[in-house]
């Protein structure tokens, strides 16, 4: 399914009937995992995106939002732990009901970056495979709710070509 095939929803449409106590805010489920079939993103990177990737300092990475409500956004990963979710205090705030409040974390390790799902309702996917924890590699597509992002490591951290 593409993002355009999902019916538009609002936060109010997923609240329970009579949920006026402030506790009715919940994540909307996509349904079965088969509804999240993996279709790789084949778009070319823009010159600006390529320049941003080339400028990354060692030990950092970049998330490029390819589709979803904030398509085109870029997020620098330069801390040891980056939180992702619908919680207003998340480091990367994705304001959509398909994203759990505390959806996942991206961890910087000595070997690179890992993503860890935080028991989200819709799961976290890397290249179409649902993961509880997974290593992120240059160019990987990560799906968090309706958001599809690509992960790029600093070129300074990539193995030299032919090495």
PDB file of C-alpha atoms in Angstrom:
ATOM      1  CA  UNK A   1       0.000   0.000   0.000  1.00  0.00           C
ATOM      2  CA  UNK A   2       1.149   3.501  -0.620  1.00  0.00           C
ATOM      3  CA  UNK A   3       0.580   6.415   1.710  1.00  0.00           C
ATOM      4  CA  UNK A   4      -2.112   7.716  -0.637  1.00  0.00           C
ATOM      5  CA  UNK A   5      -4.131   4.523  -0.122  1.00  0.00           C
ATOM      6  CA  UNK A   6      -4.493   5.087   3.634  1.00  0.00           C
ATOM      7  CA  UNK A   7      -7.640   6.983   4.503  1.00  0.00           C
ATOM      8  CA  UNK A   8      -6.984  10.299   6.206  1.00  0.00           C
ATOM      9  CA  UNK A   9      -7.544  10.203   9.931  1.00  0.00           C
ATOM     10  CA  UNK A  10      -7.454  12.678  12.722  1.00  0.00           C
ATOM     11  CA  UNK A  11      -6.495  12.160  16.335  1.00  0.00           C
ATOM     12  CA  UNK A  12     -10.163  12.635  17.257  1.00  0.00           C
ATOM     13  CA  UNK A  13     -11.197   9.715  15.024  1.00  0.00           C
ATOM     14  CA  UNK A  14      -9.171   7.208  17.045  1.00  0.00           C
ATOM     15  CA  UNK A  15     -10.349   8.274  20.488  1.00  0.00           C
ATOM     16  CA  UNK A  16     -12.743   5.986  22.277  1.00  0.00           C
ATOM     17  CA  UNK A  17     -16.377   7.001  22.472  1.00  0.00           C
ATOM     18  CA  UNK A  18     -16.912   9.127  25.526  1.00  0.00           C
ATOM     19  CA  UNK A  19     -13.135   9.395  26.011  1.00  0.00           C
ATOM     20  CA  UNK A  20     -13.263  12.896  27.494  1.00  0.00           C
ATOM     21  CA  UNK A  21     -10.966  11.982  30.364  1.00  0.00           C
ATOM     22  CA  UNK A  22      -7.810  12.734  28.374  1.00  0.00           C
ATOM     23  CA  UNK A  23      -6.817   9.066  28.261  1.00  0.00           C
ATOM     24  CA  UNK A  24      -8.445   8.287  24.910  1.00  0.00           C
ATOM     25  CA  UNK A  25      -5.364   9.188  22.852  1.00  0.00           C
ATOM     26  CA  UNK A  26      -4.156   5.965  21.275  1.00  0.00           C
ATOM     27  CA  UNK A  27      -2.152   4.746  18.345  1.00  0.00           C
ATOM     28  CA  UNK A  28      -4.113   3.705  15.279  1.00  0.00           C
ATOM     29  CA  UNK A  29      -3.212   0.224  14.075  1.00  0.00           C
ATOM     30  CA  UNK A  30      -2.446  -0.447  10.439  1.00  0.00           C
ATOM     31  CA  UNK A  31      -3.891  -3.933  10.839  1.00  0.00           C
ATOM     32  CA  UNK A  32      -1.986  -7.000   9.699  1.00  0.00           C
ATOM     33  CA  UNK A  33       1.718  -6.878   8.865  1.00  0.00           C
ATOM     34  CA  UNK A  34       0.828  -7.809   5.291  1.00  0.00           C
ATOM     35  CA  UNK A  35      -0.696  -4.338   4.976  1.00  0.00           C
ATOM     36  CA  UNK A  36       2.824  -2.958   5.269  1.00  0.00           C
ATOM     37  CA  UNK A  37       4.269  -4.708   2.237  1.00  0.00           C
ATOM     38  CA  UNK A  38       7.746  -3.475   1.450  1.00  0.00           C
ATOM     39  CA  UNK A  39       8.090  -1.464  -1.710  1.00  0.00           C
ATOM     40  CA  UNK A  40      11.572   0.069  -1.843  1.00  0.00           C
ATOM     41  CA  UNK A  41      11.872   3.769  -2.371  1.00  0.00           C
ATOM     42  CA  UNK A  42      13.573   4.332  -5.720  1.00  0.00           C
ATOM     43  CA  UNK A  43      13.860   8.104  -5.662  1.00  0.00           C
ATOM     44  CA  UNK A  44      17.152   9.769  -6.389  1.00  0.00           C
ATOM     45  CA  UNK A  45      18.761  11.949  -3.766  1.00  0.00           C
ATOM     46  CA  UNK A  46      18.729  15.652  -4.476  1.00  0.00           C
ATOM     47  CA  UNK A  47      21.962  17.624  -4.700  1.00  0.00           C
ATOM     48  CA  UNK A  48      21.126  19.244  -1.351  1.00  0.00           C
ATOM     49  CA  UNK A  49      20.581  15.838   0.288  1.00  0.00           C
ATOM     50  CA  UNK A  50      23.858  14.514  -1.138  1.00  0.00           C
ATOM     51  CA  UNK A  51      25.694  17.574   0.181  1.00  0.00           C
ATOM     52  CA  UNK A  52      24.127  17.094   3.630  1.00  0.00           C
ATOM     53  CA  UNK A  53      25.262  13.461   3.704  1.00  0.00           C
ATOM     54  CA  UNK A  54      28.785  14.362   2.540  1.00  0.00           C
ATOM     55  CA  UNK A  55      29.038  16.999   5.291  1.00  0.00           C
ATOM     56  CA  UNK A  56      28.217  14.588   8.129  1.00  0.00           C
ATOM     57  CA  UNK A  57      30.929  14.478  10.800  1.00  0.00           C
ATOM     58  CA  UNK A  58      32.369  11.131  11.898  1.00  0.00           C
ATOM     59  CA  UNK A  59      30.133   9.261  14.342  1.00  0.00           C
ATOM     60  CA  UNK A  60      26.932  10.798  13.043  1.00  0.00           C
ATOM     61  CA  UNK A  61      24.193   9.839  10.618  1.00  0.00           C
ATOM     62  CA  UNK A  62      21.195  11.369   8.876  1.00  0.00           C
ATOM     63  CA  UNK A  63      17.567  10.306   8.529  1.00  0.00           C
ATOM     64  CA  UNK A  64      15.805  11.612   5.412  1.00  0.00           C
ATOM     65  CA  UNK A  65      12.008  11.446   5.483  1.00  0.00           C
ATOM     66  CA  UNK A  66      10.991  10.084   2.065  1.00  0.00           C
ATOM     67  CA  UNK A  67       7.235   9.787   2.573  1.00  0.00           C
ATOM     68  CA  UNK A  68       4.728  10.649   5.228  1.00  0.00           C
ATOM     69  CA  UNK A  69       3.367  13.902   6.582  1.00  0.00           C
ATOM     70  CA  UNK A  70       6.861  15.469   6.875  1.00  0.00           C
ATOM     71  CA  UNK A  71       8.404  14.224   3.609  1.00  0.00           C
ATOM     72  CA  UNK A  72      11.646  16.071   2.905  1.00  0.00           C
ATOM     73  CA  UNK A  73      12.596  16.600   6.555  1.00  0.00           C
ATOM     74  CA  UNK A  74      16.122  15.710   7.687  1.00  0.00           C
ATOM     75  CA  UNK A  75      17.185  14.592  11.149  1.00  0.00           C
ATOM     76  CA  UNK A  76      20.779  14.545  12.362  1.00  0.00           C
ATOM     77  CA  UNK A  77      21.697  11.579  14.554  1.00  0.00           C
ATOM     78  CA  UNK A  78      24.642  12.725  16.645  1.00  0.00           C
ATOM     79  CA  UNK A  79      23.778  11.547  20.159  1.00  0.00           C
ATOM     80  CA  UNK A  80      24.137   8.184  21.840  1.00  0.00           C
ATOM     81  CA  UNK A  81      20.343   7.732  22.068  1.00  0.00           C
ATOM     82  CA  UNK A  82      17.746   9.351  19.810  1.00  0.00           C
ATOM     83  CA  UNK A  83      14.095   8.815  20.725  1.00  0.00           C
ATOM     84  CA  UNK A  84      11.438   8.643  17.995  1.00  0.00           C
ATOM     85  CA  UNK A  85       7.719   8.860  18.562  1.00  0.00           C
ATOM     86  CA  UNK A  86       4.545  10.853  18.942  1.00  0.00           C
ATOM     87  CA  UNK A  87       5.462  12.060  22.430  1.00  0.00           C
ATOM     88  CA  UNK A  88       6.074  15.837  22.300  1.00  0.00           C
ATOM     89  CA  UNK A  89       9.422  15.384  24.055  1.00  0.00           C
ATOM     90  CA  UNK A  90      10.745  12.805  21.561  1.00  0.00           C
ATOM     91  CA  UNK A  91      13.967  13.820  19.848  1.00  0.00           C
ATOM     92  CA  UNK A  92      12.286  13.057  16.516  1.00  0.00           C
ATOM     93  CA  UNK A  93       8.608  13.946  16.809  1.00  0.00           C
ATOM     94  CA  UNK A  94       6.343  12.244  14.256  1.00  0.00           C
ATOM     95  CA  UNK A  95       2.853  13.669  14.797  1.00  0.00           C
ATOM     96  CA  UNK A  96       0.674  10.939  13.347  1.00  0.00           C
ATOM     97  CA  UNK A  97      -1.665   8.424  14.996  1.00  0.00           C
ATOM     98  CA  UNK A  98       0.149   5.503  13.300  1.00  0.00           C
ATOM     99  CA  UNK A  99       3.233   6.285  15.424  1.00  0.00           C
ATOM    100  CA  UNK A 100       3.353   5.216  19.070  1.00  0.00           C
ATOM    101  CA  UNK A 101       4.180   7.830  21.666  1.00  0.00           C
ATOM    102  CA  UNK A 102       7.470   6.066  22.389  1.00  0.00           C
ATOM    103  CA  UNK A 103       7.896   4.180  19.129  1.00  0.00           C
ATOM    104  CA  UNK A 104      11.607   3.388  18.886  1.00  0.00           C
ATOM    105  CA  UNK A 105      15.118   4.480  19.792  1.00  0.00           C
ATOM    106  CA  UNK A 106      18.192   4.813  17.612  1.00  0.00           C
ATOM    107  CA  UNK A 107      21.379   3.960  19.478  1.00  0.00           C
ATOM    108  CA  UNK A 108      24.894   4.977  18.494  1.00  0.00           C
ATOM    109  CA  UNK A 109      27.332   2.164  19.257  1.00  0.00           C
ATOM    110  CA  UNK A 110      31.031   1.644  18.583  1.00  0.00           C
ATOM    111  CA  UNK A 111      30.091  -0.348  15.493  1.00  0.00           C
ATOM    112  CA  UNK A 112      27.554   2.157  14.115  1.00  0.00           C
ATOM    113  CA  UNK A 113      23.828   2.653  14.710  1.00  0.00           C
ATOM    114  CA  UNK A 114      21.068   0.303  15.849  1.00  0.00           C
ATOM    115  CA  UNK A 115      17.320   0.773  16.005  1.00  0.00           C
ATOM    116  CA  UNK A 116      15.305  -0.649  18.907  1.00  0.00           C
ATOM    117  CA  UNK A 117      11.511  -0.874  18.797  1.00  0.00           C
ATOM    118  CA  UNK A 118       9.904   0.178  22.090  1.00  0.00           C
ATOM    119  CA  UNK A 119       6.957  -2.242  21.855  1.00  0.00           C
ATOM    120  CA  UNK A 120       5.154   0.000  19.401  1.00  0.00           C
ATOM    121  CA  UNK A 121       1.733  -1.035  18.150  1.00  0.00           C
ATOM    122  CA  UNK A 122       2.600  -0.897  14.432  1.00  0.00           C
ATOM    123  CA  UNK A 123       6.200  -2.038  14.782  1.00  0.00           C
ATOM    124  CA  UNK A 124       9.431  -0.760  13.323  1.00  0.00           C
ATOM    125  CA  UNK A 125      10.580  -2.025   9.933  1.00  0.00           C
ATOM    126  CA  UNK A 126      14.023  -2.030   8.334  1.00  0.00           C
ATOM    127  CA  UNK A 127      13.999  -2.761   4.599  1.00  0.00           C
ATOM    128  CA  UNK A 128      10.551  -4.309   4.912  1.00  0.00           C
ATOM    129  CA  UNK A 129      11.327  -6.625   7.835  1.00  0.00           C
ATOM    130  CA  UNK A 130       9.789  -6.007  11.235  1.00  0.00           C
ATOM    131  CA  UNK A 131      12.532  -5.739  13.842  1.00  0.00           C
ATOM    132  CA  UNK A 132      12.685  -5.566  17.607  1.00  0.00           C
ATOM    133  CA  UNK A 133      16.335  -4.551  17.280  1.00  0.00           C
ATOM    134  CA  UNK A 134      18.391  -4.159  14.135  1.00  0.00           C
ATOM    135  CA  UNK A 135      21.642  -2.745  12.827  1.00  0.00           C
ATOM    136  CA  UNK A 136      21.195   0.207  10.475  1.00  0.00           C
ATOM    137  CA  UNK A 137      23.266   0.212   7.295  1.00  0.00           C
ATOM    138  CA  UNK A 138      23.846   3.009   4.834  1.00  0.00           C
ATOM    139  CA  UNK A 139      20.763   3.519   2.650  1.00  0.00           C
ATOM    140  CA  UNK A 140      18.401   1.348   4.734  1.00  0.00           C
ATOM    141  CA  UNK A 141      14.724   2.237   4.600  1.00  0.00           C
ATOM    142  CA  UNK A 142      13.062   2.464   8.002  1.00  0.00           C
ATOM    143  CA  UNK A 143       9.288   2.538   8.407  1.00  0.00           C
ATOM    144  CA  UNK A 144       7.797   4.103  11.514  1.00  0.00           C
ATOM    145  CA  UNK A 145       4.021   4.263  11.183  1.00  0.00           C
ATOM    146  CA  UNK A 146       3.256   6.072   7.897  1.00  0.00           C
ATOM    147  CA  UNK A 147       6.740   7.549   7.795  1.00  0.00           C
ATOM    148  CA  UNK A 148       9.357   6.081   5.484  1.00  0.00           C
ATOM    149  CA  UNK A 149      12.865   7.328   6.138  1.00  0.00           C
ATOM    150  CA  UNK A 150      16.267   6.482   4.729  1.00  0.00           C
ATOM    151  CA  UNK A 151      19.289   6.130   6.981  1.00  0.00           C
ATOM    152  CA  UNK A 152      22.691   7.434   5.886  1.00  0.00           C
ATOM    153  CA  UNK A 153      25.959   7.080   7.820  1.00  0.00           C
ATOM    154  CA  UNK A 154      28.703   9.652   7.706  1.00  0.00           C
ATOM    155  CA  UNK A 155      30.946   8.900   4.695  1.00  0.00           C
ATOM    156  CA  UNK A 156      33.877   9.109   7.139  1.00  0.00           C
ATOM    157  CA  UNK A 157      32.530   6.001   8.916  1.00  0.00           C
ATOM    158  CA  UNK A 158      31.985   3.883   5.796  1.00  0.00           C
ATOM    159  CA  UNK A 159      34.590   1.299   4.792  1.00  0.00           C
ATOM    160  CA  UNK A 160      36.834   2.594   2.013  1.00  0.00           C
ATOM    161  CA  UNK A 161      35.878   1.341  -1.445  1.00  0.00           C
ATOM    162  CA  UNK A 162      37.900  -1.720  -2.384  1.00  0.00           C
ATOM    163  CA  UNK A 163      39.192  -2.202   1.177  1.00  0.00           C
TER     164      UNK A 163
END
